[in-house]
Each structure stands twice: as structure tokens, then as C-alpha cells.
């Protein structure tokens, strides 16, 4: 296994544990791609109970607002953890839902 692949796997595992620790659930799938200078983490199959409720009421924008608030509050901790599990210096975190 190459060093790059080992780090990508470590980041995927850390991300899974981070989500489970902070949200009580983990995504069904996590894909990590590193293309310097970018690190992309794609989460699939993740929907919190409150988000399911919003979607059932046709309030998709509320889901997006809630996710933005959550990721903004957790961004510093997530960045620190990602840097600890990689050899890369990460400068910022962007989320797109």
C-alpha cells in the first residue's frame, strides 16, 4: 500500500469516527481523494433524523442551513484531526451539500 493510499484510508476512518462521535451516526460511504493542493472527502448516505423531518415537510433549505451551522461549529476540530491523520498541512475547510 502506498503512503498516499494509507493516509487516505486513515482520513476516511477518522472522518467516519468524527461523524459518529458528533452526530451519533456515520455516513454509509466515505471517499477520500487527494489531488494536490486539494483534499476531497465525499460523504454518502448521511441524513440525521431532524433532516429527514425537514425533507418530509419540503423544507430542503432548512437541511442546508442546519448543515452549514454544524460544519462551521466543528470546522476547527475537524481540521486539527485531519492534519493529525495526514502528512499534509490543511489550510481551510469548505463544505458543499
mmCIF file of N, CA and C in Angstrom:
data_model
loop_
_atom_site.group_PDB
_atom_site.id
_atom_site.type_symbol
_atom_site.label_atom_id
_atom_site.label_comp_id
_atom_site.label_asym_id
_atom_site.label_seq_id
_atom_site.Cartn_x
_atom_site.Cartn_y
_atom_site.Cartn_z
ATOM 1 N N UNK A 1 0.853 -1.170 0.000
ATOM 2 C CA UNK A 1 0.000 0.000 0.000
ATOM 3 C C UNK A 1 0.907 1.244 0.000
ATOM 4 N N UNK A 2 0.605 2.168 -0.885
ATOM 5 C CA UNK A 2 1.401 3.384 -0.961
ATOM 6 C C UNK A 2 1.111 4.289 0.241
ATOM 7 N N UNK A 3 2.037 5.190 0.503
ATOM 8 C CA UNK A 3 1.864 6.130 1.613
ATOM 9 C C UNK A 3 0.612 6.992 1.411
ATOM 10 N N UNK A 4 0.408 7.425 0.171
ATOM 11 C CA UNK A 4 -0.760 8.254 -0.135
ATOM 12 C C UNK A 4 -2.058 7.490 0.169
ATOM 13 N N UNK A 5 -2.120 6.242 -0.247
ATOM 14 C CA UNK A 5 -3.318 5.430 -0.015
ATOM 15 C C UNK A 5 -3.515 5.154 1.474
ATOM 16 N N UNK A 6 -2.426 4.925 2.193
ATOM 17 C CA UNK A 6 -2.516 4.695 3.629
ATOM 18 C C UNK A 6 -3.093 5.927 4.332
ATOM 19 N N UNK A 7 -2.637 7.111 3.925
ATOM 20 C CA UNK A 7 -3.135 8.347 4.533
ATOM 21 C C UNK A 7 -4.601 8.576 4.157
ATOM 22 N N UNK A 8 -4.962 8.309 2.923
ATOM 23 C CA UNK A 8 -6.365 8.461 2.509
ATOM 24 C C UNK A 8 -7.264 7.539 3.332
ATOM 25 N N UNK A 9 -6.828 6.316 3.569
ATOM 26 C CA UNK A 9 -7.609 5.382 4.391
ATOM 27 C C UNK A 9 -7.713 5.861 5.834
ATOM 28 N N UNK A 10 -6.623 6.402 6.371
ATOM 29 C CA UNK A 10 -6.636 6.925 7.739
ATOM 30 C C UNK A 10 -7.589 8.105 7.855
ATOM 31 N N UNK A 11 -7.616 8.965 6.844
ATOM 32 C CA UNK A 11 -8.523 10.116 6.844
ATOM 33 C C UNK A 11 -9.975 9.650 6.756
ATOM 34 N N UNK A 12 -10.238 8.650 5.933
ATOM 35 C CA UNK A 12 -11.603 8.119 5.823
ATOM 36 C C UNK A 12 -12.057 7.548 7.162
ATOM 37 N N UNK A 13 -11.200 6.789 7.824
ATOM 38 C CA UNK A 13 -11.549 6.203 9.116
ATOM 39 C C UNK A 13 -11.763 7.292 10.168
ATOM 40 N N UNK A 14 -10.867 8.285 10.196
ATOM 41 C CA UNK A 14 -11.022 9.388 11.152
ATOM 42 C C UNK A 14 -12.342 10.127 10.909
ATOM 43 N N UNK A 15 -12.649 10.406 9.658
ATOM 44 C CA UNK A 15 -13.883 11.123 9.312
ATOM 45 C C UNK A 15 -15.104 10.334 9.769
ATOM 46 N N UNK A 16 -15.076 9.029 9.542
ATOM 47 C CA UNK A 16 -16.180 8.170 9.975
ATOM 48 C C UNK A 16 -16.362 8.245 11.494
ATOM 49 N N UNK A 17 -15.274 8.150 12.243
ATOM 50 C CA UNK A 17 -15.351 8.220 13.709
ATOM 51 C C UNK A 17 -15.779 9.603 14.181
ATOM 52 N N UNK A 18 -15.286 10.634 13.517
ATOM 53 C CA UNK A 18 -15.660 12.017 13.870
ATOM 54 C C UNK A 18 -17.160 12.215 13.715
ATOM 55 N N UNK A 19 -17.702 11.777 12.587
ATOM 56 C CA UNK A 19 -19.141 11.929 12.338
ATOM 57 C C UNK A 19 -19.948 11.141 13.360
ATOM 58 N N UNK A 20 -19.517 9.926 13.634
ATOM 59 C CA UNK A 20 -20.246 9.102 14.601
ATOM 60 C C UNK A 20 -20.196 9.717 16.006
ATOM 61 N N UNK A 21 -19.033 10.254 16.387
ATOM 62 C CA UNK A 21 -18.884 10.856 17.706
ATOM 63 C C UNK A 21 -19.740 12.124 17.841
ATOM 64 N N UNK A 22 -19.802 12.937 16.796
ATOM 65 C CA UNK A 22 -20.502 14.219 16.891
ATOM 66 C C UNK A 22 -21.977 14.154 16.508
ATOM 67 N N UNK A 23 -22.360 13.185 15.703
ATOM 68 C CA UNK A 23 -23.743 13.123 15.218
ATOM 69 C C UNK A 23 -24.465 11.843 15.616
ATOM 70 N N UNK A 24 -23.738 10.884 16.185
ATOM 71 C CA UNK A 24 -24.362 9.632 16.594
ATOM 72 C C UNK A 24 -24.594 8.677 15.444
ATOM 73 N N UNK A 25 -24.241 9.073 14.264
ATOM 74 C CA UNK A 25 -24.383 8.243 13.070
ATOM 75 C C UNK A 25 -23.176 8.467 12.187
ATOM 76 N N UNK A 26 -22.950 7.515 11.286
ATOM 77 C CA UNK A 26 -21.856 7.686 10.340
ATOM 78 C C UNK A 26 -22.383 7.521 8.923
ATOM 79 N N UNK A 27 -21.701 8.131 7.964
ATOM 80 C CA UNK A 27 -22.126 8.000 6.570
ATOM 81 C C UNK A 27 -22.008 6.546 6.105
ATOM 82 N N UNK A 28 -22.814 6.175 5.135
ATOM 83 C CA UNK A 28 -22.724 4.830 4.566
ATOM 84 C C UNK A 28 -21.411 4.640 3.820
ATOM 85 N N UNK A 29 -20.933 5.711 3.198
ATOM 86 C CA UNK A 29 -19.700 5.612 2.423
ATOM 87 C C UNK A 29 -18.913 6.911 2.528
ATOM 88 N N UNK A 30 -17.592 6.773 2.626
ATOM 89 C CA UNK A 30 -16.689 7.920 2.636
ATOM 90 C C UNK A 30 -15.619 7.662 1.587
ATOM 91 N N UNK A 31 -15.464 8.615 0.690
ATOM 92 C CA UNK A 31 -14.435 8.524 -0.343
ATOM 93 C C UNK A 31 -13.482 9.690 -0.160
ATOM 94 N N UNK A 32 -12.191 9.382 -0.078
ATOM 95 C CA UNK A 32 -11.167 10.408 0.104
ATOM 96 C C UNK A 32 -10.306 10.443 -1.154
ATOM 97 N N UNK A 33 -10.156 11.647 -1.705
ATOM 98 C CA UNK A 33 -9.328 11.847 -2.891
ATOM 99 C C UNK A 33 -8.359 12.978 -2.606
ATOM 100 N N UNK A 34 -7.097 12.746 -2.911
ATOM 101 C CA UNK A 34 -6.097 13.796 -2.735
ATOM 102 C C UNK A 34 -5.494 14.122 -4.094
ATOM 103 N N UNK A 35 -5.715 15.358 -4.507
ATOM 104 C CA UNK A 35 -5.125 15.903 -5.726
ATOM 105 C C UNK A 35 -4.520 17.244 -5.335
ATOM 106 N N UNK A 36 -3.202 17.251 -5.058
ATOM 107 C CA UNK A 36 -2.568 18.488 -4.573
ATOM 108 C C UNK A 36 -2.968 19.697 -5.403
ATOM 109 N N UNK A 37 -3.334 20.764 -4.751
ATOM 110 C CA UNK A 37 -3.287 21.017 -3.310
ATOM 111 C C UNK A 37 -4.610 20.746 -2.605
ATOM 112 N N UNK A 38 -5.474 19.915 -3.181
ATOM 113 C CA UNK A 38 -6.810 19.724 -2.617
ATOM 114 C C UNK A 38 -6.995 18.329 -2.039
ATOM 115 N N UNK A 39 -7.734 18.280 -0.944
ATOM 116 C CA UNK A 39 -8.159 17.042 -0.323
ATOM 117 C C UNK A 39 -9.680 17.055 -0.345
ATOM 118 N N UNK A 40 -10.272 16.068 -0.973
ATOM 119 C CA UNK A 40 -11.732 15.987 -1.096
ATOM 120 C C UNK A 40 -12.230 14.799 -0.284
ATOM 121 N N UNK A 41 -13.202 15.065 0.575
ATOM 122 C CA UNK A 41 -13.844 14.000 1.347
ATOM 123 C C UNK A 41 -15.316 14.018 0.958
ATOM 124 N N UNK A 42 -15.767 12.938 0.339
ATOM 125 C CA UNK A 42 -17.150 12.840 -0.130
ATOM 126 C C UNK A 42 -17.904 11.866 0.773
ATOM 127 N N UNK A 43 -18.965 12.360 1.391
ATOM 128 C CA UNK A 43 -19.800 11.548 2.273
ATOM 129 C C UNK A 43 -21.091 11.181 1.546
ATOM 130 N N UNK A 44 -21.471 9.917 1.635
ATOM 131 C CA UNK A 44 -22.725 9.461 1.024
ATOM 132 C C UNK A 44 -23.566 8.747 2.072
ATOM 133 N N UNK A 45 -24.864 8.890 1.937
ATOM 134 C CA UNK A 45 -25.772 8.157 2.818
ATOM 135 C C UNK A 45 -25.763 8.652 4.247
ATOM 136 N N UNK A 46 -25.835 9.958 4.416
ATOM 137 C CA UNK A 46 -25.842 10.535 5.767
ATOM 138 C C UNK A 46 -27.007 11.500 5.877
ATOM 139 N N UNK A 47 -27.951 11.168 6.748
ATOM 140 C CA UNK A 47 -29.105 12.024 6.953
ATOM 141 C C UNK A 47 -29.551 11.880 8.411
ATOM 142 N N UNK A 48 -29.502 12.976 9.132
ATOM 143 C CA UNK A 48 -29.899 12.967 10.532
ATOM 144 C C UNK A 48 -31.422 12.912 10.653
ATOM 145 N N UNK A 49 -31.950 12.440 11.786
ATOM 146 C CA UNK A 49 -33.399 12.374 11.968
ATOM 147 C C UNK A 49 -34.092 13.718 11.763
ATOM 148 N N UNK A 50 -33.511 14.790 12.261
ATOM 149 C CA UNK A 50 -34.120 16.114 12.072
ATOM 150 C C UNK A 50 -34.144 16.492 10.593
ATOM 151 N N UNK A 51 -33.113 16.087 9.859
ATOM 152 C CA UNK A 51 -33.078 16.382 8.427
ATOM 153 C C UNK A 51 -34.160 15.598 7.683
ATOM 154 N N UNK A 52 -34.389 14.369 8.091
ATOM 155 C CA UNK A 52 -35.466 13.575 7.481
ATOM 156 C C UNK A 52 -36.809 14.277 7.668
ATOM 157 N N UNK A 53 -37.018 14.823 8.866
ATOM 158 C CA UNK A 53 -38.256 15.541 9.158
ATOM 159 C C UNK A 53 -38.392 16.763 8.255
ATOM 160 N N UNK A 54 -37.334 17.563 8.161
ATOM 161 C CA UNK A 54 -37.366 18.737 7.290
ATOM 162 C C UNK A 54 -37.683 18.339 5.850
ATOM 163 N N UNK A 55 -37.027 17.286 5.361
ATOM 164 C CA UNK A 55 -37.269 16.854 3.981
ATOM 165 C C UNK A 55 -38.706 16.384 3.780
ATOM 166 N N UNK A 56 -39.257 15.691 4.770
ATOM 167 C CA UNK A 56 -40.643 15.214 4.637
ATOM 168 C C UNK A 56 -41.628 16.378 4.591
ATOM 169 N N UNK A 57 -41.213 17.544 5.118
ATOM 170 C CA UNK A 57 -42.055 18.735 5.102
ATOM 171 C C UNK A 57 -41.725 19.658 3.931
ATOM 172 N N UNK A 58 -40.826 19.200 3.048
ATOM 173 C CA UNK A 58 -40.456 20.006 1.889
ATOM 174 C C UNK A 58 -39.575 21.204 2.234
ATOM 175 N N UNK A 59 -38.844 21.107 3.324
ATOM 176 C CA UNK A 59 -38.018 22.233 3.792
ATOM 177 C C UNK A 59 -36.529 21.925 3.565
ATOM 178 N N UNK A 60 -36.163 21.694 2.310
ATOM 179 C CA UNK A 60 -34.789 21.344 1.949
ATOM 180 C C UNK A 60 -33.792 22.428 2.373
ATOM 181 N N UNK A 61 -34.201 23.688 2.274
ATOM 182 C CA UNK A 61 -33.302 24.782 2.656
ATOM 183 C C UNK A 61 -32.940 24.721 4.138
ATOM 184 N N UNK A 62 -33.844 24.227 4.959
ATOM 185 C CA UNK A 62 -33.566 24.093 6.392
ATOM 186 C C UNK A 62 -32.461 23.061 6.623
ATOM 187 N N UNK A 63 -32.451 22.003 5.830
ATOM 188 C CA UNK A 63 -31.385 20.997 5.928
ATOM 189 C C UNK A 63 -30.046 21.642 5.609
ATOM 190 N N UNK A 64 -30.001 22.427 4.541
ATOM 191 C CA UNK A 64 -28.758 23.081 4.145
ATOM 192 C C UNK A 64 -28.291 24.072 5.202
ATOM 193 N N UNK A 65 -29.209 24.840 5.756
ATOM 194 C CA UNK A 65 -28.862 25.798 6.820
ATOM 195 C C UNK A 65 -28.309 25.075 8.051
ATOM 196 N N UNK A 66 -28.962 23.998 8.435
ATOM 197 C CA UNK A 66 -28.540 23.231 9.610
ATOM 198 C C UNK A 66 -27.150 22.645 9.398
ATOM 199 N N UNK A 67 -26.909 22.086 8.222
ATOM 200 C CA UNK A 67 -25.595 21.501 7.940
ATOM 201 C C UNK A 67 -24.508 22.566 7.930
ATOM 202 N N UNK A 68 -24.811 23.727 7.400
ATOM 203 C CA UNK A 68 -23.824 24.812 7.410
ATOM 204 C C UNK A 68 -23.468 25.209 8.841
ATOM 205 N N UNK A 69 -24.477 25.317 9.695
ATOM 206 C CA UNK A 69 -24.224 25.658 11.098
ATOM 207 C C UNK A 69 -23.384 24.582 11.795
ATOM 208 N N UNK A 70 -23.728 23.333 11.554
ATOM 209 C CA UNK A 70 -22.999 22.239 12.183
ATOM 210 C C UNK A 70 -21.540 22.202 11.740
ATOM 211 N N UNK A 71 -21.302 22.260 10.443
ATOM 212 C CA UNK A 71 -19.931 22.155 9.948
ATOM 213 C C UNK A 71 -19.108 23.369 10.366
ATOM 214 N N UNK A 72 -19.717 24.546 10.381
ATOM 215 C CA UNK A 72 -18.992 25.738 10.829
ATOM 216 C C UNK A 72 -18.563 25.616 12.293
ATOM 217 N N UNK A 73 -19.413 25.041 13.121
ATOM 218 C CA UNK A 73 -19.067 24.910 14.539
ATOM 219 C C UNK A 73 -18.007 23.834 14.771
ATOM 220 N N UNK A 74 -17.939 22.842 13.898
ATOM 221 C CA UNK A 74 -16.998 21.737 14.075
ATOM 222 C C UNK A 74 -15.726 21.877 13.242
ATOM 223 N N UNK A 75 -15.684 22.872 12.373
ATOM 224 C CA UNK A 75 -14.570 23.031 11.448
ATOM 225 C C UNK A 75 -13.195 23.023 12.125
ATOM 226 N N UNK A 76 -12.981 23.793 13.200
ATOM 227 C CA UNK A 76 -11.648 23.789 13.821
ATOM 228 C C UNK A 76 -11.221 22.394 14.307
ATOM 229 N N UNK A 77 -12.122 21.681 14.976
ATOM 230 C CA UNK A 77 -11.792 20.343 15.470
ATOM 231 C C UNK A 77 -11.543 19.359 14.334
ATOM 232 N N UNK A 78 -12.348 19.450 13.301
ATOM 233 C CA UNK A 78 -12.188 18.559 12.158
ATOM 234 C C UNK A 78 -10.855 18.804 11.458
ATOM 235 N N UNK A 79 -10.501 20.059 11.250
ATOM 236 C CA UNK A 79 -9.223 20.379 10.608
ATOM 237 C C UNK A 79 -8.038 19.861 11.416
ATOM 238 N N UNK A 80 -8.071 20.049 12.718
ATOM 239 C CA UNK A 80 -6.982 19.563 13.571
ATOM 240 C C UNK A 80 -6.852 18.044 13.451
ATOM 241 N N UNK A 81 -7.961 17.350 13.542
ATOM 242 C CA UNK A 81 -7.937 15.895 13.445
ATOM 243 C C UNK A 81 -7.463 15.405 12.091
ATOM 244 N N UNK A 82 -7.889 16.060 11.022
ATOM 245 C CA UNK A 82 -7.456 15.667 9.685
ATOM 246 C C UNK A 82 -5.950 15.849 9.525
ATOM 247 N N UNK A 83 -5.421 16.927 10.070
ATOM 248 C CA UNK A 83 -3.980 17.164 9.987
ATOM 249 C C UNK A 83 -3.201 16.130 10.794
ATOM 250 N N UNK A 84 -3.750 15.695 11.908
ATOM 251 C CA UNK A 84 -3.086 14.686 12.725
ATOM 252 C C UNK A 84 -3.035 13.331 12.021
ATOM 253 N N UNK A 85 -3.970 13.080 11.117
ATOM 254 C CA UNK A 85 -4.027 11.796 10.422
ATOM 255 C C UNK A 85 -3.436 11.845 9.017
ATOM 256 N N UNK A 86 -2.799 12.924 8.696
ATOM 257 C CA UNK A 86 -2.197 13.042 7.366
ATOM 258 C C UNK A 86 -0.839 13.712 7.468
ATOM 259 N N UNK A 87 -0.127 13.663 6.395
ATOM 260 C CA UNK A 87 1.177 14.343 6.330
ATOM 261 C C UNK A 87 1.023 15.705 5.674
ATOM 262 N N UNK A 88 -0.205 16.126 5.481
ATOM 263 C CA UNK A 88 -0.466 17.354 4.744
ATOM 264 C C UNK A 88 -0.891 18.468 5.681
ATOM 265 N N UNK A 89 -0.448 19.664 5.379
ATOM 266 C CA UNK A 89 -0.873 20.841 6.129
ATOM 267 C C UNK A 89 -2.144 21.371 5.466
ATOM 268 N N UNK A 90 -3.243 21.345 6.181
ATOM 269 C CA UNK A 90 -4.515 21.789 5.639
ATOM 270 C C UNK A 90 -4.786 23.213 6.102
ATOM 271 N N UNK A 91 -5.183 24.059 5.173
ATOM 272 C CA UNK A 91 -5.370 25.461 5.499
ATOM 273 C C UNK A 91 -6.815 25.838 5.783
ATOM 274 N N UNK A 92 -7.751 25.201 5.100
ATOM 275 C CA UNK A 92 -9.147 25.572 5.289
ATOM 276 C C UNK A 92 -10.043 24.411 4.910
ATOM 277 N N UNK A 93 -11.289 24.552 5.266
ATOM 278 C CA UNK A 93 -12.279 23.529 5.013
ATOM 279 C C UNK A 93 -13.493 24.152 4.365
ATOM 280 N N UNK A 94 -13.916 23.583 3.263
ATOM 281 C CA UNK A 94 -15.100 24.068 2.547
ATOM 282 C C UNK A 94 -16.091 22.911 2.459
ATOM 283 N N UNK A 95 -17.353 23.202 2.636
ATOM 284 C CA UNK A 95 -18.375 22.169 2.557
ATOM 285 C C UNK A 95 -19.405 22.556 1.512
ATOM 286 N N UNK A 96 -19.837 21.587 0.757
ATOM 287 C CA UNK A 96 -20.885 21.789 -0.228
ATOM 288 C C UNK A 96 -21.870 20.640 -0.099
ATOM 289 N N UNK A 97 -23.106 20.972 0.085
ATOM 290 C CA UNK A 97 -24.122 19.948 0.270
ATOM 291 C C UNK A 97 -24.873 19.803 -1.004
#
